[in-house]
Coordinates of C-alpha atoms in Angstrom, one line a residue:
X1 CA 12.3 -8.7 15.6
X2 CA 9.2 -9.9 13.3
X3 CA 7.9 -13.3 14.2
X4 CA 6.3 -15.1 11.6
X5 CA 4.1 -17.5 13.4
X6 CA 1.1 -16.4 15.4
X7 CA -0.1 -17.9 18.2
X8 CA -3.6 -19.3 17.7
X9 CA -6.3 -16.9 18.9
X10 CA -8.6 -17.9 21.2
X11 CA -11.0 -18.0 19.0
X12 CA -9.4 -20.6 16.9
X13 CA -8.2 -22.7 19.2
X14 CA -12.3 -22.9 20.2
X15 CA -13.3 -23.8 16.6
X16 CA -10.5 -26.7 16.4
X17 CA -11.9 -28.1 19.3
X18 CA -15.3 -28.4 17.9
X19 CA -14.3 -28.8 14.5
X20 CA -15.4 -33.0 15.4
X21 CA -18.6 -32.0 15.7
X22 CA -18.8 -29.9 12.5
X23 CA -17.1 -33.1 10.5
X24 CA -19.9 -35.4 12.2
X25 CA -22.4 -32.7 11.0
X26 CA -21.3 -33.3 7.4
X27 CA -19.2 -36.3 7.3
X28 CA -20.8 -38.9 9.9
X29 CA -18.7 -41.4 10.6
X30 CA -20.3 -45.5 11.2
X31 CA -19.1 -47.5 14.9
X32 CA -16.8 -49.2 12.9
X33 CA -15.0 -46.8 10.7
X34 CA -14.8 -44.3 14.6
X35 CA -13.5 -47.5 16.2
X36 CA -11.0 -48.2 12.9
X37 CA -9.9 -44.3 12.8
X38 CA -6.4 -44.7 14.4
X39 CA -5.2 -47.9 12.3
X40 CA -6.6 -45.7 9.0
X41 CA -4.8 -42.6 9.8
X42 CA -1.2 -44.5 10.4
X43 CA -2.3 -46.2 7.1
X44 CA -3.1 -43.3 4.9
X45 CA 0.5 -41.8 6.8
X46 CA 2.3 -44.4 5.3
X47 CA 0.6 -44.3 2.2
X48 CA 1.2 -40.3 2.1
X49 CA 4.7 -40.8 2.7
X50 CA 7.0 -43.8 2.7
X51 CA 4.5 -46.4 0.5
X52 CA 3.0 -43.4 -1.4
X53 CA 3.3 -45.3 -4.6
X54 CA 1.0 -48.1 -2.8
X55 CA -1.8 -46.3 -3.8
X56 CA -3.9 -47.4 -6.7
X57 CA -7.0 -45.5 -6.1
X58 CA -7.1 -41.8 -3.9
X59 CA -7.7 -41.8 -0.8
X60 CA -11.1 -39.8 -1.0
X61 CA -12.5 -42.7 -3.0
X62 CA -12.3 -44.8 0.3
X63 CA -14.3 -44.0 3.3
X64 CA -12.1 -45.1 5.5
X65 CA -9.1 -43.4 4.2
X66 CA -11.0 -40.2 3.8
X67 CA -12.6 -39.9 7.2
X68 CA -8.9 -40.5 8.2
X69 CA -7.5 -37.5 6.0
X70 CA -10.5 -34.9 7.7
X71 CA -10.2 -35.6 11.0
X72 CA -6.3 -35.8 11.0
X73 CA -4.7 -34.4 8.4
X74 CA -6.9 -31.6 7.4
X75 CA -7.0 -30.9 11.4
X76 CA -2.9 -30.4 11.2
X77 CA -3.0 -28.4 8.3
X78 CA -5.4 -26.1 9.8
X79 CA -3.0 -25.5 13.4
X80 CA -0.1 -24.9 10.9
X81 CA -2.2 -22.3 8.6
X82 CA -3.6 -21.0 11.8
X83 CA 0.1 -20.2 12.9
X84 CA 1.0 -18.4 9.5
X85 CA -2.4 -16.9 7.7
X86 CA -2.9 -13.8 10.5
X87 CA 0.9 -12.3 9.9
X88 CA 1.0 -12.8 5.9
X89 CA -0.1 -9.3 3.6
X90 CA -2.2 -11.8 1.8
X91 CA -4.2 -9.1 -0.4
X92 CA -3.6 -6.1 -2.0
X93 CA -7.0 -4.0 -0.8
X94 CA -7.6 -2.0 -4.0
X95 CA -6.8 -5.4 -6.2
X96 CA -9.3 -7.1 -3.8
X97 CA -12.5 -4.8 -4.1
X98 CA -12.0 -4.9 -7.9
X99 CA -11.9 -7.9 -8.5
X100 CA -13.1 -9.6 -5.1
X101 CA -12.0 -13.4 -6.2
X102 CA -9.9 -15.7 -4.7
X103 CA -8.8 -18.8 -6.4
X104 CA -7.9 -22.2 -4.7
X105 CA -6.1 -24.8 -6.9
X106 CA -6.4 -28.6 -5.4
X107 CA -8.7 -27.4 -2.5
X108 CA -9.5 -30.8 -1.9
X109 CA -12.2 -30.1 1.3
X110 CA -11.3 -26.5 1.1
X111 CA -8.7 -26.2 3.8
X112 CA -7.2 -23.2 2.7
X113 CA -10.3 -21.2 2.6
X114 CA -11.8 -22.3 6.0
X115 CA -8.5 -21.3 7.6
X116 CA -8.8 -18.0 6.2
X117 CA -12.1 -17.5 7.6
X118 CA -10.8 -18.8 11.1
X119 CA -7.7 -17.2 11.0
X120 CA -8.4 -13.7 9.6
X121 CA -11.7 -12.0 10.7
X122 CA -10.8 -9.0 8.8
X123 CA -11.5 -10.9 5.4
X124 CA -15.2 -12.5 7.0
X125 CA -17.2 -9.3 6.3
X126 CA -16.0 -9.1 2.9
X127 CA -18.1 -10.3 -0.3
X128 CA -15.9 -12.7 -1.6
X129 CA -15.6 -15.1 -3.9
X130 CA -13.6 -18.3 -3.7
X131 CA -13.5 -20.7 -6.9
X132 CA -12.2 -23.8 -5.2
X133 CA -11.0 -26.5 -7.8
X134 CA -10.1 -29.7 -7.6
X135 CA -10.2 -33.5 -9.8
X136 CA -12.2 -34.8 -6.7
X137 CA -15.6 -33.7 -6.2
X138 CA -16.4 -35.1 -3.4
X139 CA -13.7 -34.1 -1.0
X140 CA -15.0 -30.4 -2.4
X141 CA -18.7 -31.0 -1.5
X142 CA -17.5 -32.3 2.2
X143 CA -15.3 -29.0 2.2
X144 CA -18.0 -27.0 1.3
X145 CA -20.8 -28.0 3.5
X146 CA -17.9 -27.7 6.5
X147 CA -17.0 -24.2 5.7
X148 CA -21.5 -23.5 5.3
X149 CA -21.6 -25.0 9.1
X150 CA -18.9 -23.2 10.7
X151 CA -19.7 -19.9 8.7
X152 CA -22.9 -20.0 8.7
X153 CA -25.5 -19.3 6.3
X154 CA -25.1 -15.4 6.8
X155 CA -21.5 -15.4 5.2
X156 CA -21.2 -12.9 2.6
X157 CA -18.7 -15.6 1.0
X158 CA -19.7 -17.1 -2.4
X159 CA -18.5 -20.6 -3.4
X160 CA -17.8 -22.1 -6.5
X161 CA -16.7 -25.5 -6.2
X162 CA -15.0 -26.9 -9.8
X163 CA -14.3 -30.2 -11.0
X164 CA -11.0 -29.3 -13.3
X165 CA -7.2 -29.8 -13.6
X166 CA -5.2 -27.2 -12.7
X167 CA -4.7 -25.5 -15.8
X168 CA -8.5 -25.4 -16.5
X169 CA -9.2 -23.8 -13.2
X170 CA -6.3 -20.9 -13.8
X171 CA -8.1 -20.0 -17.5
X172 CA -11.2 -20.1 -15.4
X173 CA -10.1 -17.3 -13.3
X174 CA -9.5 -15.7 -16.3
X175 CA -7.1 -12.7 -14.9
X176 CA -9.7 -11.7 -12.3
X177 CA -8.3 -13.3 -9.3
X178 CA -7.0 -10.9 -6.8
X179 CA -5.4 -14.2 -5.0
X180 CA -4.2 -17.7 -5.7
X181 CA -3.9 -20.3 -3.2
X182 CA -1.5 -23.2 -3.9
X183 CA -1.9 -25.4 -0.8
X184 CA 0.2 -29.1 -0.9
X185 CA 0.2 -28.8 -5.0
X186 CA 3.5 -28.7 -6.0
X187 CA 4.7 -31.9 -4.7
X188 CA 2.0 -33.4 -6.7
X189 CA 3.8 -32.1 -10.3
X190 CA 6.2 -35.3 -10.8
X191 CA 9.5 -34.6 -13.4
X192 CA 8.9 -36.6 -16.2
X193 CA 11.5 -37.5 -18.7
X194 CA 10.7 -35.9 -21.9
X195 CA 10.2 -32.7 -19.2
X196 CA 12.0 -31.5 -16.2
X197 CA 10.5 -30.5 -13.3
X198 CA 12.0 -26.6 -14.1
X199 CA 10.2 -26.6 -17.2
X200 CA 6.5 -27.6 -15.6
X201 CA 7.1 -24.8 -12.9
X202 CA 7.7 -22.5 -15.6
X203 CA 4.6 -22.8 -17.1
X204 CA 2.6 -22.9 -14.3
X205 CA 4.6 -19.8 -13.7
X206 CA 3.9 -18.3 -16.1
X207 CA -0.2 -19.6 -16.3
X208 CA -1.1 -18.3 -12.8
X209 CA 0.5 -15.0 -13.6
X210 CA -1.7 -14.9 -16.3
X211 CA -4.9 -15.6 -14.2
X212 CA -3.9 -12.6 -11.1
X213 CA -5.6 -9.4 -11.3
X214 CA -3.4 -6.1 -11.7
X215 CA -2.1 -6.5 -8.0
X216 CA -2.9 -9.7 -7.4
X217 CA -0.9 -12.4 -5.3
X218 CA -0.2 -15.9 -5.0
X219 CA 0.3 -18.4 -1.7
X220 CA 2.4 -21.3 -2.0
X221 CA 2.1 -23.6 1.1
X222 CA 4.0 -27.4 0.8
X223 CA 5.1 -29.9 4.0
X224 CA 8.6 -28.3 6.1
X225 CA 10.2 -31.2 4.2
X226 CA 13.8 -31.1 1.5
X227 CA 11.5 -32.2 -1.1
X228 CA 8.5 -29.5 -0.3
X229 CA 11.1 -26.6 -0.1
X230 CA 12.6 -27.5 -3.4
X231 CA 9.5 -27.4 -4.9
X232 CA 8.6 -23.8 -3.1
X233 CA 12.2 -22.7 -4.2
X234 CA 12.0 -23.6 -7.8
X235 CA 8.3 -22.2 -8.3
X236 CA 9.9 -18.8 -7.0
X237 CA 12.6 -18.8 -9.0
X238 CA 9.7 -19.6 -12.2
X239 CA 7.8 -16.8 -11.0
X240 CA 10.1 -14.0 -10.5
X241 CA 10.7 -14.7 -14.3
X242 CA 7.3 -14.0 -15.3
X243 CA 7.0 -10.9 -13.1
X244 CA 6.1 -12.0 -9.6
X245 CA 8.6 -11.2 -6.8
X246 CA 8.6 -12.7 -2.9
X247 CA 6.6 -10.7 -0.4
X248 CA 7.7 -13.5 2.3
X249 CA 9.4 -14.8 3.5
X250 CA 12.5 -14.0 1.5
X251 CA 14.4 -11.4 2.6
X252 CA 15.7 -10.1 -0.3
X253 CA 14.8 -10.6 -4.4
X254 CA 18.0 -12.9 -5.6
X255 CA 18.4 -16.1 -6.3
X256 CA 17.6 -18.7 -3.3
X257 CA 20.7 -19.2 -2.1
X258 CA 19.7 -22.7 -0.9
X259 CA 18.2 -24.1 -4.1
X260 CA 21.7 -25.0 -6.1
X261 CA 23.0 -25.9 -2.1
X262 CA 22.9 -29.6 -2.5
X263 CA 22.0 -30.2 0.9
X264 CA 25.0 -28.6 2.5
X265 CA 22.4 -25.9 4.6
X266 CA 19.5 -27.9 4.9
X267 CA 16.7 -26.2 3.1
X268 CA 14.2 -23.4 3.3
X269 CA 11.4 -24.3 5.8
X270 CA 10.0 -23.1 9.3
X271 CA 9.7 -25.5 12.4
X272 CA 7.1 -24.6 15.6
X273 CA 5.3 -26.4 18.7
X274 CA 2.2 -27.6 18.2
X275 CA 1.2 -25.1 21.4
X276 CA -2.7 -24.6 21.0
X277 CA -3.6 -27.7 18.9
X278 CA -6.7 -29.5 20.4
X279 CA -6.2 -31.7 23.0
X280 CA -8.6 -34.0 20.6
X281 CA -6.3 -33.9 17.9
X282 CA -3.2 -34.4 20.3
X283 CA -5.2 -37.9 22.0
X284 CA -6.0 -38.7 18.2
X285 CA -2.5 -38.2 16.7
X286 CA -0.9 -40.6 20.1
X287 CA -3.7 -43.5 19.4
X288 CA -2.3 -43.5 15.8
X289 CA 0.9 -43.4 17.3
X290 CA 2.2 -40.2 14.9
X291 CA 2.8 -38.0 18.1
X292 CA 3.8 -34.9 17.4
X293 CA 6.0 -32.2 18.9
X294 CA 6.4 -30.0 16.6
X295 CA 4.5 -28.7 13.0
X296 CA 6.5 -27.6 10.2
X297 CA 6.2 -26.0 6.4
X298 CA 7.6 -24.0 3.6
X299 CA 6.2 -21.3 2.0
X300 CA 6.2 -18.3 -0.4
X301 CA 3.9 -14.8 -1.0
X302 CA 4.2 -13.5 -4.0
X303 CA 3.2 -10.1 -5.7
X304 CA 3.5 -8.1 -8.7
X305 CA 7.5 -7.3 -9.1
X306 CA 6.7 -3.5 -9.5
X307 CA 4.6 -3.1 -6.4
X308 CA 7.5 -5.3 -4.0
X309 CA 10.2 -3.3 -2.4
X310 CA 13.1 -5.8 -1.8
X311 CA 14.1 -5.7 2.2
X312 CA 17.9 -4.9 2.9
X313 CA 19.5 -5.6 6.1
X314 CA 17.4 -7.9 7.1
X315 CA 17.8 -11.9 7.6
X316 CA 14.8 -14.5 7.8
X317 CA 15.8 -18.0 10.0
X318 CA 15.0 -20.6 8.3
X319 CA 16.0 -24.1 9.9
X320 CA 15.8 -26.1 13.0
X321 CA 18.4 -25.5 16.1
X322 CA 21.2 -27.6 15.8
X323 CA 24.4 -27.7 17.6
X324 CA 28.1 -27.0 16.5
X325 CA 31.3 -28.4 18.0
X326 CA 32.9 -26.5 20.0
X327 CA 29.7 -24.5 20.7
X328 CA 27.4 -24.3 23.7
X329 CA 24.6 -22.7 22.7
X330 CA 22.8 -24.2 18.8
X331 CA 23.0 -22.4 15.6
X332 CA 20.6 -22.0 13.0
X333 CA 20.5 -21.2 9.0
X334 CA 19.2 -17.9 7.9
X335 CA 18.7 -16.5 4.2
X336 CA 20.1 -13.5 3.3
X337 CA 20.7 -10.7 0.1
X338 CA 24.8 -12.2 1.1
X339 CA 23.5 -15.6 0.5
X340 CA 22.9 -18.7 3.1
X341 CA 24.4 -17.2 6.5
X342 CA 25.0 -19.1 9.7
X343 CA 23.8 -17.6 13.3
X344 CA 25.2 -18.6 16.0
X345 CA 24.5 -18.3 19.6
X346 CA 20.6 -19.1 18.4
X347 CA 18.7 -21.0 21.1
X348 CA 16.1 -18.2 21.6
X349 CA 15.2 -17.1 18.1
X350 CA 12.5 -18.5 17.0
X351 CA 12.0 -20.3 13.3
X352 CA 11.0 -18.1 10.4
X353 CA 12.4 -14.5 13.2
X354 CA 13.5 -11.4 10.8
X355 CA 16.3 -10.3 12.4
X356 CA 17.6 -6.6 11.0
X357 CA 21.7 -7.0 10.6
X358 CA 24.9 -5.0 10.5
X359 CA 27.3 -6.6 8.7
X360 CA 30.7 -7.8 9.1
X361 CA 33.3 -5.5 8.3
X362 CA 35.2 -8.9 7.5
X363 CA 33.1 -11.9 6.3
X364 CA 34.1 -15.2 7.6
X365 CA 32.2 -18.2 6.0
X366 CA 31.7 -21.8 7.3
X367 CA 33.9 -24.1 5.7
X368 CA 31.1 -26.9 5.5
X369 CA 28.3 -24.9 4.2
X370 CA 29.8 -21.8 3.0
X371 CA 27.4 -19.6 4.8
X372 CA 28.3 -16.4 6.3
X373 CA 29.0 -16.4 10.0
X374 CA 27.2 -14.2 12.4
X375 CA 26.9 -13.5 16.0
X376 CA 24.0 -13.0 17.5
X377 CA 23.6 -11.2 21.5
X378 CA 20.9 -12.9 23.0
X379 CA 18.7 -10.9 25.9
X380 CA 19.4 -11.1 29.5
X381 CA 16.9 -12.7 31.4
X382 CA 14.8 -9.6 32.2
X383 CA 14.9 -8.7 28.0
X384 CA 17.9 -6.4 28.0
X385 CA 21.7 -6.7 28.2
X386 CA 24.7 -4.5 29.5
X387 CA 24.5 -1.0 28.1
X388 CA 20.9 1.1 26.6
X389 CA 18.1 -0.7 26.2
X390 CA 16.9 -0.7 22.4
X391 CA 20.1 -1.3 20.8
X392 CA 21.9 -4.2 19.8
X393 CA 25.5 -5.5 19.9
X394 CA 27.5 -4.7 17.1
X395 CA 31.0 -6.5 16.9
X396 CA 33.9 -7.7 14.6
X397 CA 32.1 -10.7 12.8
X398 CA 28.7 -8.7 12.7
X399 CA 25.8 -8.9 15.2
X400 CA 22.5 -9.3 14.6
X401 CA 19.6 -6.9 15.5
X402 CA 16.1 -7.3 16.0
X403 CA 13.9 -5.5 13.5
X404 CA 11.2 -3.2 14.3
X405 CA 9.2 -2.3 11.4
X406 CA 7.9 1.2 12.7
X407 CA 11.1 2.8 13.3
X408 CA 14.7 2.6 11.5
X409 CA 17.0 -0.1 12.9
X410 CA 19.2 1.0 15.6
X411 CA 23.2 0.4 16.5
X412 CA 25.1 -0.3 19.7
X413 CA 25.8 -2.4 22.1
X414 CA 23.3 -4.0 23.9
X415 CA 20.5 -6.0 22.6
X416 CA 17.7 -5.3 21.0
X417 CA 14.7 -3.8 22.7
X418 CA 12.8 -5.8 20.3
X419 CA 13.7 -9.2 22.4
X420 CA 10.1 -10.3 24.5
X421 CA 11.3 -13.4 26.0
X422 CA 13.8 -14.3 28.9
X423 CA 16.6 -17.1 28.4
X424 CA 15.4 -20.7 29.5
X425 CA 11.6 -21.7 28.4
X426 CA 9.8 -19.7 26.6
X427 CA 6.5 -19.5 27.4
X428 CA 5.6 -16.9 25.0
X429 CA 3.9 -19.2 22.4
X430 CA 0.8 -19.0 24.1
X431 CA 0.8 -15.4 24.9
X432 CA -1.4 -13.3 22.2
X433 CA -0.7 -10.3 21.0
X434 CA -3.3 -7.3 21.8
X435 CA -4.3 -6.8 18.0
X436 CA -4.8 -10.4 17.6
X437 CA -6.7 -11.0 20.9
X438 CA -9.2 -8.4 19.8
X439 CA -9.5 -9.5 16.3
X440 CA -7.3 -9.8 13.0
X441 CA -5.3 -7.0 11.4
X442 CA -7.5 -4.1 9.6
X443 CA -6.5 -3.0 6.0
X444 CA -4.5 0.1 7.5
X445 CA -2.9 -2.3 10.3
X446 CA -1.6 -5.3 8.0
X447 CA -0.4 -8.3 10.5
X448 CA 3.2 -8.4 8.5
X449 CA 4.0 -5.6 11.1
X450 CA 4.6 -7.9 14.2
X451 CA 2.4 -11.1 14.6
X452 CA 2.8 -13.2 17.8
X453 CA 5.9 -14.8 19.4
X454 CA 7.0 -17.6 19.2
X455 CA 7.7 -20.6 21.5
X456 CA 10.9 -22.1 22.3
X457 CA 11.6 -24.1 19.2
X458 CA 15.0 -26.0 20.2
X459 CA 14.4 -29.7 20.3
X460 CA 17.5 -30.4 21.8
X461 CA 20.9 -31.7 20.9
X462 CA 20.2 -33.5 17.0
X463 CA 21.8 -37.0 16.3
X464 CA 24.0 -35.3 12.9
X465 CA 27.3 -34.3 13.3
X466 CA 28.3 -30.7 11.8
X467 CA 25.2 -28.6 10.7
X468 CA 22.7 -30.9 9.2
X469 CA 19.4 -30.1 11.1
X470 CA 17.1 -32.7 11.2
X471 CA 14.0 -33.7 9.5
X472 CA 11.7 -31.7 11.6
X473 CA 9.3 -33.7 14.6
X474 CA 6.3 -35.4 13.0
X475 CA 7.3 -34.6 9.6
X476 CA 6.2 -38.5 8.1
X477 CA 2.7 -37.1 8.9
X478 CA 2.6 -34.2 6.8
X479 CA 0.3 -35.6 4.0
X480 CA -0.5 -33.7 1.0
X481 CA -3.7 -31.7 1.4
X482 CA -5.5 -33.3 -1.4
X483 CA -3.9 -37.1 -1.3
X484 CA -2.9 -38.0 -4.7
X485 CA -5.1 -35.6 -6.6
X486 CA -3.0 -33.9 -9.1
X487 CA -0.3 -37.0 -9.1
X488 CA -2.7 -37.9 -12.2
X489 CA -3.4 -34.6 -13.2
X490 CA -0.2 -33.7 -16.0
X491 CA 0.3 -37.7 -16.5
X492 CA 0.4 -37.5 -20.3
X493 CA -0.4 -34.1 -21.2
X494 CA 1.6 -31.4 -22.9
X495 CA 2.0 -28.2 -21.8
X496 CA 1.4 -24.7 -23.2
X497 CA 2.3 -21.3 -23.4
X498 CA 4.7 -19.3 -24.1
X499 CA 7.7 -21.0 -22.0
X500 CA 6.8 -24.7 -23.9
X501 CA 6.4 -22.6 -27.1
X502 CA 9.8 -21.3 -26.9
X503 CA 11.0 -24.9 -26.0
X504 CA 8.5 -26.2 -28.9
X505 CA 5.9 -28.5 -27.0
X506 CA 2.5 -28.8 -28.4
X507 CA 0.0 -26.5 -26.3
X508 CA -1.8 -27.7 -23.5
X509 CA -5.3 -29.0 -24.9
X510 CA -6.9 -29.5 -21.8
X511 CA -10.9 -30.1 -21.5
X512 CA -13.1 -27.6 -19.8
X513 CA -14.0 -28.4 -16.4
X514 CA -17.0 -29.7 -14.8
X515 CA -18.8 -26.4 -12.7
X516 CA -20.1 -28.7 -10.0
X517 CA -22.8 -25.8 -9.0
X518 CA -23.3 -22.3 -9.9
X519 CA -21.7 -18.7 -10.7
X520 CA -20.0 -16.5 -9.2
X521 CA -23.1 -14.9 -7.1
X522 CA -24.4 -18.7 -5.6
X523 CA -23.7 -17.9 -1.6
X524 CA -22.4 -20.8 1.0
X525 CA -25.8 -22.0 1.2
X526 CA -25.9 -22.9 -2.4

C-alpha cells in the first residue's frame, strides 16, 4: 500500500505556526485591518467562490482582501502542499543539475516555492533557480521577502520574480526548466466562445512542453473540486498529446476514465484531515466561520513520455467514502488501466492509497456508474487477517492488494502485510515515518516509495443516495492561489503554436514581460 499524503513533519508543523510572525515581518498588518481579518476572509471566500464574478478589481489590489488571502488562504494551501510535495518524484536529478531552474506560473506570493523549501529539505542545499511569474507584482514582492525570512539569507536559492502572462513567462524559460509548477492556474483559463476550453489546454500543452528541459517535469495543483479536476483531467489528456505522460497519480497511461463520466463517479480528486494544521490557523478559520475538517485537491506529475513506465495492476482511490445500500461498510471510486472501478468494503483506505490488484476472473460493473466492482479484505485489528501474514485475499469478484514497491505483489488469502492501521480510528495521521522524521527523501531514496499514512478519512454517512460522494468538507474555502490573476490574462488574445496553427488562429503576440529584479544569479537577498 503507497499512501500519497504525508503527514506534516515536525518541522513543518513548527514553521506553520510561526509563519504569523514571518507575514507580520513582511506584511504588517494595522489594529483595524487585525481586528477586521475574520469578516475579510469570509468576504474574499465568497468572492473566491459563489460571488466570484463580484469582483471588479483583484484581491491583492486591496489591503484588506490581501492580508485576508496570506494569512488564510495561502496558510491552507501550504498544509495541503505539505501533505503532498514530500511523496511526489518531483525532479529528474540529472535534468536538474543541468539545467537547475524551476519555473512557477501565477506564483502569486510564491506558495509553491516556499512549500518546497518547507516540505523537501533535500532540494534546500541545492543552487536553484526559481523564476516565479505572475500579472501582480506585488503579491510576488510579499512572496519573496516571506520565502528571504524563513530561508534565510544563506539559501543557495536564486529568485527571479517576473511581471508577465503566462505565455511570456513559458518563452522566458526558454526550454531550460527542469520543472514547472502550475499551482491554482487552470481554473483561471475561462472557455470562450470563438475557443473551447480543449483548445486553450492544448496550447498551453503544448507551450510548457516547449519550455521543459530534456527530462523535465510539470506539477499541476487545482482545489479537490468537479470543476478543478476537470480542468486537471483535460490538461493531461493535452499533454500526453504533446509528449508528456502521468507520473502521479494515474495509475496507468489511457484515457481518464472519469473525464467523458458526466458526473456518474464523481471526479478525480483526493480528500484528508486537516491533522497538523496550526492551531492558529484552525482559531482563525472558526472566527471566519469556514471551519474545516477536512483539505482536499487534484493533481497531476508529469514527465517526458519516454522516460515513464506505465504501472499495471495497480489502482489509485480517488474519492470520498460514501455508503451503498445494502452495504455496511462505505465504498470508494478508484482509477484504473480497466477504467473507473468501485471498491467496496473501503472505510480504512485512505484517499489517493495505491492498492496493487488481481483481477476478476469475471467483471461485474455497477449499473449506476459502470465502474468495475471489487472487493477489498480489510486488516484485522492487530494488521493481519486469517491465514499468512503478507498476502492478500484473492476471491471470485477480485480482491484488492496492498502494493509494496520494493518487492513484487504477492497472492493469497489473507490481507496484505502492507496494512499499518487497525479497524476503528485511525490514529496514524500523525505518526511520521522514519525517513521523513529525519529529513526528506535523498536522490537515491525518492519519497514516491512509501510516504506517510494516512488518517481515517470517512466523514460519515453522506446525505446522496447511490454513489455520489460529496463535495469534500471546507471545499467553498478553497480559493485560487493567486485570486483573479490570470481571469484577465487570455481575455482577448489569440493563441499560438502549432495546435492554433493547425486550427488557423493568428499566433499569440503577447508583450515581453516586465523582470521586476535581476538574472538568473540575484540570491533571496536580492
Amino acid at each position: 500500500m503507497h499512501h500519497l499524503f504525508a503527514a506534516l513533519s515536525p518541522e513543518y508543523r513548527q514553521r506553520l505556526e510561526s509563519l504569523p510572525t514571518a507575514l507580520d515581518t513582511v506584511a504588517p498588518l494595522r489594529t483595524a485591518h487585525r481586528r477586521d481579518l475574520p469578516m475579510a476572509i469570509h468576504d474574499l471566500s465568497l468572492v473566491l467562490t459563489s460571488e466570484r464574478g463580484s469582483l471588479s478589481d483583484p484581491y491583492w489590489a486591496a489591503p484588506r482582501l490581501l492580508s485576508a488571502y496570506l494569512r488564510y488562504f495561502m496558510p491552507w494551501n501550504l498544509v495541503r502542499l505539505g501533505r503532498l510535495l514530500p511523496s511526489l518524484d518531483l525532479v529528474d536529478r540529472d535534468a536538474l543539475l543541468e539545467r537547475p531552474l524551476i519555473l512557477d506560473l501565477g506564483s502569486g506570493p510564491l506558495t509553491l516555492p516556499l512549500a518546497l523549501w518547507l516540505a523537501r529539505p533535500d532540494l534546500r542545499s541545492l543552487p536553484l533557480t526559481f523564476l516565479c511569474a505572475d500579472i501582480a507584482p506585488h503579491p510576488l514582492e510579499v512572496g519573496r521577502e516571506l520565502l528571504q525570512v524563513i530561508a534565510g539569507e544563506e539559501s543557495p536559492w536564486a529568485l527571479r520574480t517576473l511581471r508577465a502572462p503566462m505565455e511570456s513567462a513559458l518563452k522566458e524559460a526558454r526550454g531550460d526548466a527542469a520543472l514547472i509548477l502550475a499551482g491554482n492556474v487552470l481554473n483561471e483559463l475561462k472557455p470562450r466562445r470563438d475557443e473551447p476550453l480543449e483548445f486553450r489546454m492544448e496550447d498551453l500543452a503544448e507551450k510548457i512542453g516547449s519550455a521543459l528541459s530534456h527530462g523535465g517535469r510539470v506539477l499541476v495543483i487545482e482545489p479537490g473540486t468537479r470543476l478543478g479536476a476537470r480542468y486537471v483531467t483535460l490538461f493531461r489528456r493535452a499533454a500526453m498529446e504533446v509528449g508528456l505522460a502521468p507520473l502521479a497519480p494515474c495509475p496507468h497511461h489511457d484515457e481518464c476514465p472519469l473525464l467523458e463520466q458526466g458526473g456518474a463517479g464523481g471526479w478525480c480528486h483526493f480528500t484528508f484531515p486537516i491533522q497538523g494544521a496550526p492551531t492558529w490557523l484552525e482559531e482563525l478559520s472558526r472566527r471566519a466561520k469556514l471551519e474545516k475538517g477536512t483539505a482536499s485537491l487534484s493533481f497531476v506529475l508529469l514527465g517526458e513520455a519516454d522516460k515513464v513506465t506505465a504501472p499495471h495492476n495497480t489502482i489509485r482511490i480517488i474519492s470520498d467514502a460514501f455508503p451503498l445500500p445494502g452495504r455496511r461498510d462505505p465504498a470508494r471510486y478508484a482509477c484504473s488501466e480497466r477504467g473507473l472501478a468501485l471498491l467496496h468494503d473501503a472505510r480504512h483506505v485512505h484517499s489517493g492509497t495505491a492498492i496493487d490488484i488481481t483481477w476478476p476472473e469475471v467483471e461485474r460493473r455497477d449499473r449506476k456508474s459502470g465502474a468495475l466492482e471489487l472487493e477489498w479484505t480489510p486488516p484485522s485489528r492487530d494488521g493481519k487477517t486469517a491465514g499468512a501474514a503478507g498476502t492478500a485475499g484473492k476471491g471470485p469478484r477480485g480482491k484488492a492488494t496492498p502494493v509494496d514497491r520494493g518487492e513484487k505483489p504477492v497472492r493469497g488469502k489473507a490481507a496484505g502485510r502492507a496494512a499499518q492501521a487497525a479497524p476503528g480510528v485511525d490514529d496514524g495521521d500523525d505518526t511520521q515515518p522514519a525517513f521523513l522524521m529525519e529529513g526528506a527523501p535523498q536522490w537515491d531514496a525518492p519519497a514516491a516509495a512509501g510516504a506517510g499514512t494516512g488518517g481515517d478519512d470517512f466523514d460519515g454517512p453522506h446525505e446522496h443516495e447511490g454513489h455520489d460522494p460529496s463535495e469534500p468538507n471546507g471545499n467553498r474555502a478553497d480559493g485560487p492561489d493567486h485570486g483573479a490573476t490570470y481571469s484577465q490574462m487570455f481575455a482577448n488574445q489569440p493563441h499560438g503554436g502549432r495546435a492554433a496553427q493547425r486550427r488557423g488562429v493568428p499566433r499569440f503576440g503577447a508583450r515581453r514581460g516586465r523582470t521586476l529584479d535581476g538574472g538568473y544569479g540575484d540570491g533571496l537577498a536580492g
